[in-house]
XYZ file of C-alpha atoms in Angstrom:
558
model
C 90.905 2.910 110.333
C 90.520 6.687 110.501
C 89.750 8.097 113.925
C 86.252 9.457 114.240
C 86.235 13.191 115.016
C 85.015 14.179 118.465
C 81.429 15.332 118.595
C 80.999 19.097 118.650
C 78.848 20.422 121.459
C 75.578 21.735 120.093
C 75.123 25.442 120.690
C 71.940 26.429 122.449
C 71.135 29.234 120.011
C 72.098 30.460 116.614
C 73.523 33.998 116.611
C 72.371 37.019 114.628
C 74.682 40.016 114.196
C 73.355 43.439 113.245
C 75.693 46.319 112.385
C 75.921 49.194 112.314
C 72.803 49.932 114.324
C 72.520 53.669 114.912
C 70.946 55.152 118.039
C 70.159 58.881 117.866
C 71.103 60.914 120.934
C 69.355 63.979 122.394
C 71.522 66.340 120.302
C 71.082 64.457 117.011
C 74.451 62.636 117.184
C 74.177 59.044 115.970
C 75.899 56.417 118.093
C 76.894 53.211 116.295
C 76.415 49.801 117.902
C 76.906 46.185 116.941
C 74.169 43.894 118.287
C 74.748 40.174 118.814
C 71.614 38.293 119.767
C 70.221 34.783 119.859
C 68.593 33.911 116.552
C 65.420 32.784 118.244
C 62.052 34.215 119.200
C 61.579 35.683 122.653
C 63.193 38.227 124.935
C 66.682 38.050 126.429
C 68.585 40.147 128.975
C 71.363 42.260 127.485
C 75.028 42.843 128.263
C 76.267 46.292 127.286
C 79.859 47.290 126.465
C 81.130 50.777 125.536
C 84.579 51.977 124.429
C 86.464 53.860 121.669
C 88.000 50.569 120.484
C 85.589 49.961 117.544
C 83.236 47.013 117.615
C 84.815 45.611 114.442
C 87.847 44.634 116.570
C 85.635 42.081 118.342
C 86.481 39.824 115.388
C 90.171 39.737 116.299
C 91.583 36.498 117.710
C 92.347 36.155 121.392
C 95.869 37.560 121.651
C 97.840 39.859 123.926
C 98.909 41.617 120.720
C 95.402 43.121 120.699
C 95.145 44.386 124.262
C 92.145 46.581 123.460
C 90.003 43.538 122.610
C 88.524 43.448 126.111
C 84.938 42.314 125.563
C 85.259 38.708 126.745
C 83.750 35.634 125.032
C 80.892 37.360 123.185
C 79.700 34.369 121.193
C 79.585 32.140 124.278
C 77.338 34.598 126.126
C 74.967 34.756 123.168
C 74.936 31.186 121.813
C 75.373 29.232 125.055
C 73.924 31.482 127.751
C 71.076 33.305 126.026
C 72.197 36.920 126.379
C 72.083 39.762 123.899
C 75.431 41.527 123.639
C 75.503 45.166 122.527
C 78.829 46.865 121.769
C 78.755 50.661 121.510
C 81.386 52.804 119.774
C 81.495 55.847 122.055
C 80.882 59.297 120.602
C 83.543 60.291 118.082
C 85.047 56.798 117.689
C 84.511 53.882 115.351
C 81.399 54.572 113.285
C 79.773 56.937 115.800
C 79.240 60.624 115.022
C 80.446 63.485 117.203
C 83.796 64.341 118.772
C 85.536 62.031 121.249
C 86.296 63.671 124.593
C 87.394 60.938 127.057
C 84.538 60.066 129.411
C 83.156 63.591 129.516
C 79.603 64.408 130.596
C 78.264 63.970 127.055
C 79.695 60.478 126.788
C 78.266 59.593 130.195
C 74.785 60.706 129.125
C 75.137 58.677 125.923
C 75.453 55.537 128.085
C 72.087 56.320 129.665
C 70.323 56.795 126.341
C 71.863 53.765 124.641
C 71.044 51.469 127.569
C 67.442 52.637 127.583
C 67.286 52.111 123.807
C 68.511 48.533 124.286
C 65.899 47.884 126.967
C 63.081 49.037 124.683
C 63.844 46.593 121.869
C 61.453 43.714 121.355
C 64.297 41.190 121.776
C 65.205 42.462 125.266
C 63.616 41.653 128.623
C 64.250 45.241 129.690
C 67.176 44.208 131.918
C 70.713 45.329 131.037
C 74.067 44.664 132.704
C 77.462 46.260 132.076
C 80.420 44.128 131.012
C 84.035 44.559 129.978
C 87.613 45.305 130.957
C 89.660 48.530 131.316
C 87.916 51.296 129.308
C 84.823 49.085 129.328
C 85.125 49.130 133.125
C 85.675 52.910 133.260
C 82.446 53.299 131.296
C 80.603 50.912 133.608
C 81.311 53.027 136.681
C 79.655 55.944 134.861
C 76.774 53.766 133.660
C 76.046 53.120 137.318
C 76.412 56.809 138.176
C 73.976 58.063 135.506
C 71.720 55.219 136.629
C 69.411 54.423 133.679
C 66.298 52.602 135.005
C 66.961 49.496 132.895
C 70.518 48.997 134.171
C 70.411 46.209 136.764
C 74.099 45.510 137.524
C 77.690 46.322 136.545
C 80.867 44.259 136.742
C 83.863 46.565 136.168
C 86.766 44.200 135.535
C 90.085 46.011 135.894
C 88.842 49.597 135.955
C 90.091 52.827 137.550
C 87.643 55.279 139.129
C 89.934 58.338 139.282
C 91.663 59.213 136.019
C 93.985 61.738 137.681
C 95.260 59.725 140.647
C 94.934 56.257 139.160
C 96.259 56.647 135.622
C 97.701 60.021 134.620
C 99.395 61.551 137.706
C 100.517 58.938 140.223
C 101.095 60.777 143.464
C 101.101 63.986 141.412
C 103.765 62.666 138.978
C 102.928 62.697 135.266
C 102.764 59.143 133.894
C 103.702 58.450 130.268
C 100.992 55.825 129.730
C 97.888 57.815 128.807
C 99.524 59.791 125.993
C 100.849 56.551 124.465
C 97.454 54.878 124.927
C 95.563 57.665 123.186
C 97.907 57.785 120.210
C 97.363 54.050 119.774
C 93.577 54.591 119.813
C 93.799 57.423 117.261
C 95.884 55.307 114.876
C 93.571 52.299 115.270
C 90.522 54.442 114.523
C 92.063 56.146 111.485
C 94.352 53.786 109.612
C 93.261 50.802 107.520
C 95.032 47.982 105.676
C 96.479 48.549 102.199
C 95.692 52.269 102.299
C 91.991 51.512 102.199
C 89.340 54.093 103.052
C 90.388 55.694 106.308
C 88.424 55.552 109.509
C 87.632 58.406 111.854
C 90.201 60.983 112.976
C 89.927 61.877 116.676
C 90.904 65.569 116.993
C 91.163 65.774 120.793
C 94.759 66.517 121.850
C 94.511 64.385 124.970
C 98.234 64.443 125.719
C 98.146 68.231 125.558
C 95.046 68.458 127.737
C 96.594 66.247 130.420
C 99.832 68.217 130.380
C 97.833 71.452 130.788
C 96.099 70.044 133.881
C 98.902 68.900 136.239
C 96.655 69.336 139.285
C 93.277 67.865 140.102
C 90.832 70.442 138.715
C 87.424 70.608 137.055
C 88.734 68.984 133.860
C 89.681 65.879 135.814
C 86.670 66.104 138.125
C 84.289 65.767 135.153
C 85.998 62.468 134.290
C 86.305 61.200 137.870
C 83.851 58.498 138.899
C 85.314 58.324 142.410
C 83.572 61.477 143.670
C 80.180 60.115 142.574
C 80.347 56.424 143.448
C 77.682 56.818 146.129
C 75.216 57.633 143.329
C 75.431 54.061 142.002
C 72.280 52.127 142.939
C 72.781 48.810 141.108
C 74.741 45.791 142.391
C 78.475 45.884 141.657
C 81.044 43.138 141.157
C 84.444 44.857 141.251
C 87.308 42.690 139.962
C 90.876 43.974 140.242
C 94.376 42.542 139.915
C 97.357 43.006 142.224
C 99.655 43.352 139.192
C 97.818 46.387 137.744
C 99.131 48.881 140.329
C 99.936 51.544 137.754
C 96.505 51.665 136.151
C 93.414 50.000 137.625
C 94.003 48.270 140.985
C 93.364 51.320 143.131
C 90.123 51.985 141.260
C 88.653 48.549 141.816
C 89.415 48.720 145.533
C 88.264 52.326 146.042
C 85.243 51.554 143.902
C 84.291 48.720 146.197
C 84.890 50.813 149.308
C 82.757 53.770 148.214
C 79.810 52.095 146.493
C 76.776 51.864 148.789
C 74.741 49.362 146.747
C 75.105 45.545 147.048
C 78.713 44.794 146.172
C 81.490 42.238 146.092
C 85.245 42.556 145.578
C 87.564 40.065 143.899
C 91.296 40.747 143.468
C 93.177 38.182 141.393
C 96.828 37.237 141.303
C 97.324 38.445 137.705
C 100.867 39.806 137.672
C 100.574 42.280 134.807
C 98.531 43.689 131.930
C 98.921 40.517 129.898
C 97.756 38.050 132.543
C 94.720 40.179 133.403
C 93.832 40.481 129.719
C 94.326 36.768 129.048
C 92.156 35.749 131.981
C 89.190 37.799 130.760
C 89.165 36.018 127.393
C 88.696 32.538 128.873
C 85.206 31.070 129.112
C 86.174 29.167 132.259
C 86.816 32.460 134.092
C 83.446 33.887 133.080
C 81.729 30.650 134.128
C 83.269 30.928 137.575
C 83.156 34.648 138.343
C 80.905 36.668 136.032
C 78.118 34.446 134.719
C 76.739 33.671 138.214
C 76.579 37.434 138.876
C 74.711 38.180 135.638
C 72.398 35.180 135.971
C 71.473 36.229 139.515
C 70.674 39.866 138.723
C 69.538 39.682 135.085
C 67.767 36.311 134.987
C 66.742 35.931 138.611
C 68.442 32.544 138.999
C 68.726 31.256 142.542
C 72.329 30.166 142.095
C 73.710 31.161 145.495
C 75.673 34.132 144.185
C 74.399 36.286 147.045
C 75.881 33.801 149.532
C 79.406 34.235 148.201
C 81.837 36.066 150.521
C 81.927 39.833 150.096
C 85.700 39.860 149.549
C 87.946 37.301 147.884
C 91.674 38.050 147.622
C 94.371 36.029 145.927
C 97.333 35.848 148.307
C 100.684 36.019 146.557
C 103.542 34.061 148.023
C 101.254 31.162 148.910
C 99.151 31.186 145.725
C 95.871 30.660 147.564
C 92.701 32.642 148.167
C 91.464 34.230 151.353
C 87.835 35.137 151.966
C 86.735 38.041 154.120
C 83.478 39.664 155.117
C 84.932 43.153 154.697
C 87.719 45.185 153.164
C 90.156 46.022 154.660
C 90.322 42.751 156.644
C 89.222 43.365 160.216
C 91.960 41.213 161.727
C 94.891 43.126 160.217
C 97.319 44.420 162.865
C 99.599 47.189 161.651
C 103.240 46.521 162.401
C 105.945 49.187 161.945
C 109.182 48.341 160.130
C 111.705 51.118 160.738
C 114.296 52.223 158.196
C 117.884 52.270 159.462
C 121.363 52.664 158.023
C 122.813 49.360 159.237
C 123.870 47.238 156.264
C 121.725 44.179 155.608
C 124.583 42.450 153.764
C 122.053 40.899 151.410
C 121.930 43.113 148.317
C 124.150 45.494 146.381
C 122.511 48.937 146.255
C 123.435 52.577 146.844
C 123.279 52.050 150.610
C 122.093 48.509 151.519
C 120.177 49.732 154.569
C 118.011 47.661 156.886
C 114.379 47.338 157.958
C 113.609 46.339 161.523
C 110.692 46.307 163.948
C 113.024 47.904 166.503
C 112.509 51.673 166.866
C 115.571 53.779 165.992
C 117.884 55.291 168.564
C 118.560 58.983 169.060
C 121.706 58.789 166.945
C 120.128 56.663 164.193
C 121.426 59.005 161.527
C 120.275 59.282 157.936
C 120.749 57.994 154.392
C 121.310 60.303 151.408
C 121.715 59.916 147.666
C 122.498 62.297 144.811
C 120.589 62.400 141.540
C 120.679 61.853 138.690
C 123.029 59.000 139.542
C 125.869 58.509 137.040
C 125.266 54.740 137.166
C 121.730 54.994 135.788
C 121.679 53.596 132.257
C 118.041 52.830 131.449
C 115.918 55.099 133.581
C 117.067 54.416 137.140
C 118.239 50.879 136.351
C 121.981 50.371 136.680
C 124.168 47.703 135.117
C 126.295 45.243 137.035
C 128.578 42.384 136.043
C 125.550 40.271 135.171
C 123.619 42.862 133.137
C 120.710 45.182 133.994
C 120.330 45.462 137.767
C 117.217 47.208 139.176
C 118.522 47.345 142.779
C 122.144 48.371 142.213
C 121.612 52.135 141.887
C 118.610 52.745 144.156
C 118.225 53.148 147.917
C 117.166 49.940 149.701
C 116.163 48.909 153.213
C 115.932 45.152 153.807
C 114.927 42.986 156.769
C 116.891 40.080 158.131
C 115.637 36.697 156.896
C 112.176 36.112 158.378
C 112.105 33.425 161.053
C 108.506 32.539 160.163
C 105.959 33.285 157.465
C 104.508 36.791 157.544
C 101.248 37.525 155.720
C 99.855 40.973 154.972
C 96.469 42.064 153.624
C 95.233 45.641 153.384
C 96.375 49.216 152.674
C 100.045 50.105 153.258
C 101.614 53.419 154.229
C 105.217 54.610 154.294
C 105.838 57.383 156.819
C 109.015 58.835 155.359
C 110.994 61.524 157.175
C 112.916 63.248 154.398
C 114.644 66.432 153.357
C 115.974 67.671 150.025
C 118.323 70.245 148.591
C 115.527 71.083 146.114
C 112.157 72.820 146.421
C 110.430 69.675 145.163
C 111.279 66.000 144.809
C 109.702 62.684 143.895
C 109.426 59.445 145.812
C 108.875 56.209 143.911
C 108.569 53.344 146.350
C 108.605 49.599 145.791
C 107.924 46.826 148.276
C 109.604 43.572 147.268
C 109.924 39.976 148.381
C 113.664 39.247 148.314
C 114.346 35.531 147.971
C 117.032 33.589 149.838
C 120.471 33.506 148.229
C 123.381 31.156 148.689
C 126.565 32.421 150.310
C 128.521 31.520 147.179
C 126.281 33.647 144.965
C 126.457 36.583 147.395
C 130.241 36.339 147.558
C 130.326 36.261 143.751
C 128.453 39.576 143.607
C 125.244 38.156 142.196
C 122.031 39.889 143.219
C 119.295 37.936 145.016
C 116.152 37.221 143.029
C 113.049 39.148 144.064
C 109.562 40.080 143.006
C 107.826 43.428 143.445
C 104.785 43.154 145.714
C 103.536 46.754 145.709
C 104.370 50.304 144.643
C 103.714 53.855 145.807
C 104.311 57.344 144.450
C 104.356 60.895 145.811
C 105.619 64.258 144.602
C 106.702 66.240 147.656
C 104.815 69.383 146.615
C 101.588 67.315 146.438
C 101.800 66.209 150.071
C 98.600 68.011 151.152
C 96.136 65.437 152.433
C 92.390 65.408 151.982
C 91.506 64.677 155.624
C 87.894 63.852 154.829
C 88.842 60.983 152.545
C 92.080 59.855 154.177
C 92.154 56.937 156.573
C 94.774 56.126 159.186
C 96.659 53.856 156.803
C 95.632 55.269 153.412
C 96.433 58.939 152.842
C 94.351 60.640 150.166
C 95.941 63.692 148.569
C 94.094 66.741 147.248
C 96.528 67.286 144.332
C 94.975 70.736 144.007
C 97.335 72.899 146.049
C 101.020 72.074 145.349
C 103.411 73.743 147.772
C 107.219 73.795 147.527
C 109.309 72.346 150.298
C 112.019 74.318 152.068
C 115.483 72.990 151.133
C 117.123 71.305 154.108
C 113.937 71.127 156.197
C 112.769 67.686 157.360
C 109.178 66.769 156.423
C 107.080 63.769 157.290
C 105.675 62.440 154.006
C 102.827 59.961 154.273
C 103.114 57.905 151.105
C 100.281 55.673 149.956
C 101.653 52.294 148.911
C 99.156 50.240 146.931
C 97.250 47.677 149.027
C 98.026 44.018 148.601
C 97.623 40.516 150.015
C 100.894 38.622 150.199
C 102.748 36.055 152.292
C 106.474 36.530 152.795
C 107.880 33.076 153.464
C 110.255 32.163 156.271
C 113.828 32.711 155.106
C 112.779 35.459 152.685
C 113.373 39.156 153.305
C 111.116 42.201 152.966
C 112.790 44.929 150.906
C 111.830 48.574 150.500
C 113.238 50.513 147.541
C 113.153 54.312 147.180
C 114.323 56.442 144.267
C 112.981 59.417 142.301
C 112.571 57.731 138.916
C 111.755 54.439 137.248
C 112.492 52.500 134.071
C 110.705 50.838 131.152
C 112.700 47.743 132.087
C 111.045 47.475 135.497
C 107.814 49.436 135.091
C 106.935 48.698 131.453
C 104.347 51.169 130.108
C 103.691 52.914 133.440
C 106.839 55.029 133.681
C 107.187 58.668 134.710
C 109.149 61.267 132.780
C 112.368 62.305 134.501
C 111.891 66.064 134.424
C 114.815 68.432 133.885
C 114.701 70.035 137.345
C 115.339 66.756 139.195
C 118.963 67.474 140.141
C 119.957 67.402 143.809
C 120.272 65.316 146.963
C 117.555 63.712 149.091
C 118.096 62.533 152.656
C 115.992 59.969 154.513
C 116.095 60.256 158.289
C 115.868 57.413 160.772
C 116.546 58.568 164.294
C 114.336 58.740 167.383
C 113.209 62.295 166.592
C 112.521 61.628 162.925
C 111.762 57.917 162.513
C 110.902 56.689 159.024
C 108.758 53.564 159.041
C 106.795 51.248 156.786
C 103.414 50.231 158.226
C 102.377 46.742 157.119
C 98.927 45.176 157.764
C 99.915 41.813 159.256
C 97.148 39.207 159.379
C 97.097 35.813 161.133
C 98.542 33.091 158.944
C 96.010 30.539 157.715
């Protein structure tokens, strides 16, 4: 007998799709939107998403091959939850008129006018919330800043607030990502299958503009939400991911810190772009994290959302969550780990130095390396007897095996005493959890397994701090007044290492890596061009007069 098919859950509403719906802006430019709404009488709150990714790509299947499809489960919000969903093609993209100009003041004002248009429609309750990932999160920060009266909340999932520091110039170093990203957007907007009628060409030379603005100036300031976060009046749910250090993590944390309105922070354990993207496409994640937020602020449901902890952090290494009333955690005690030249005997690298809580002696010496290293084969990755080897040709400092678990949560700073033969140099820093290794494998020359916990970047000439916005354990750089360094002179560089929450297990080691470049093999799409003038020798000092140390926010183990 044939098996009876399982019953299909009845949707609450039918769904009506209207496209393109054009909204005329103050200057006559028509902005194109796709409107999804319940096919039923009455008024519904609206979710609003804005990007240059074209609303027609909403129809793509859930897949990490389509990383720009970052709108979440649209149909579920409309059919099952009773929300209108409005997707806007930003000015100069998709079917919208005008010229695209990356989050400029015109685009920001367009958000205001489109949101107010949505609120006026007879199918809307007049309450609108922002939704979406990455660019959709960038746009949400600005929706909050321009503050249209009908906007009631935003939930930037995975979204930077400072395009210069967070995406394009890490520590003052040009990152390859944004130029690649923009070319992908231009091709997606223009080219069609089977040489069909072409889409819209986006004339902005974004790669050229970013190259022309290597310091933080008015061009970047116009596109920087960070300076204006205190203008946001609506409630904010900021969701970041520890694995998105090269793009969005810093923005979600700084966004939470600087917003003055009701706010909550969630940082997940997503390890990379793909995990963060995948998570946002699952209904179960929206049911748990986002729907309660929208229902509370857009529908007035008494669902206890306001009683949730202000801060929820996924703790790597123990794969559990910690809840806190504030960020950074109040019970973090900063512990110095000093760099020294004693061999750890645990890893093959240029120097195999050590990390220790013991302060260095007067004759602690120094560690130097020359660059570019002849052993670099793919960026700064070397090759060993077992293939590509990220540690082999970089400078490392590693602790002894931990005698008990050590958990950290909060901002991290590396106070690096360094000199160079050059007038400028770069520091790319990685904090790793180095796993235990058998004696046989070590004797055989195999490298210990490890995972990167955090990263930091600084160009020496960009060392000037913004004292107003710096904290004791999170330096904030102006990036507006680069100054050369004097060859041979020792400087104290305060390097911001991205915050994290992580437990290093007993028997594991904490490893610090320093080099002046990176690799697509280890850093994927967030690499930094190795510029032609990077030829010389850098020296890291670790004596009593010039102690280099890593400051870690140690919290009580739970």
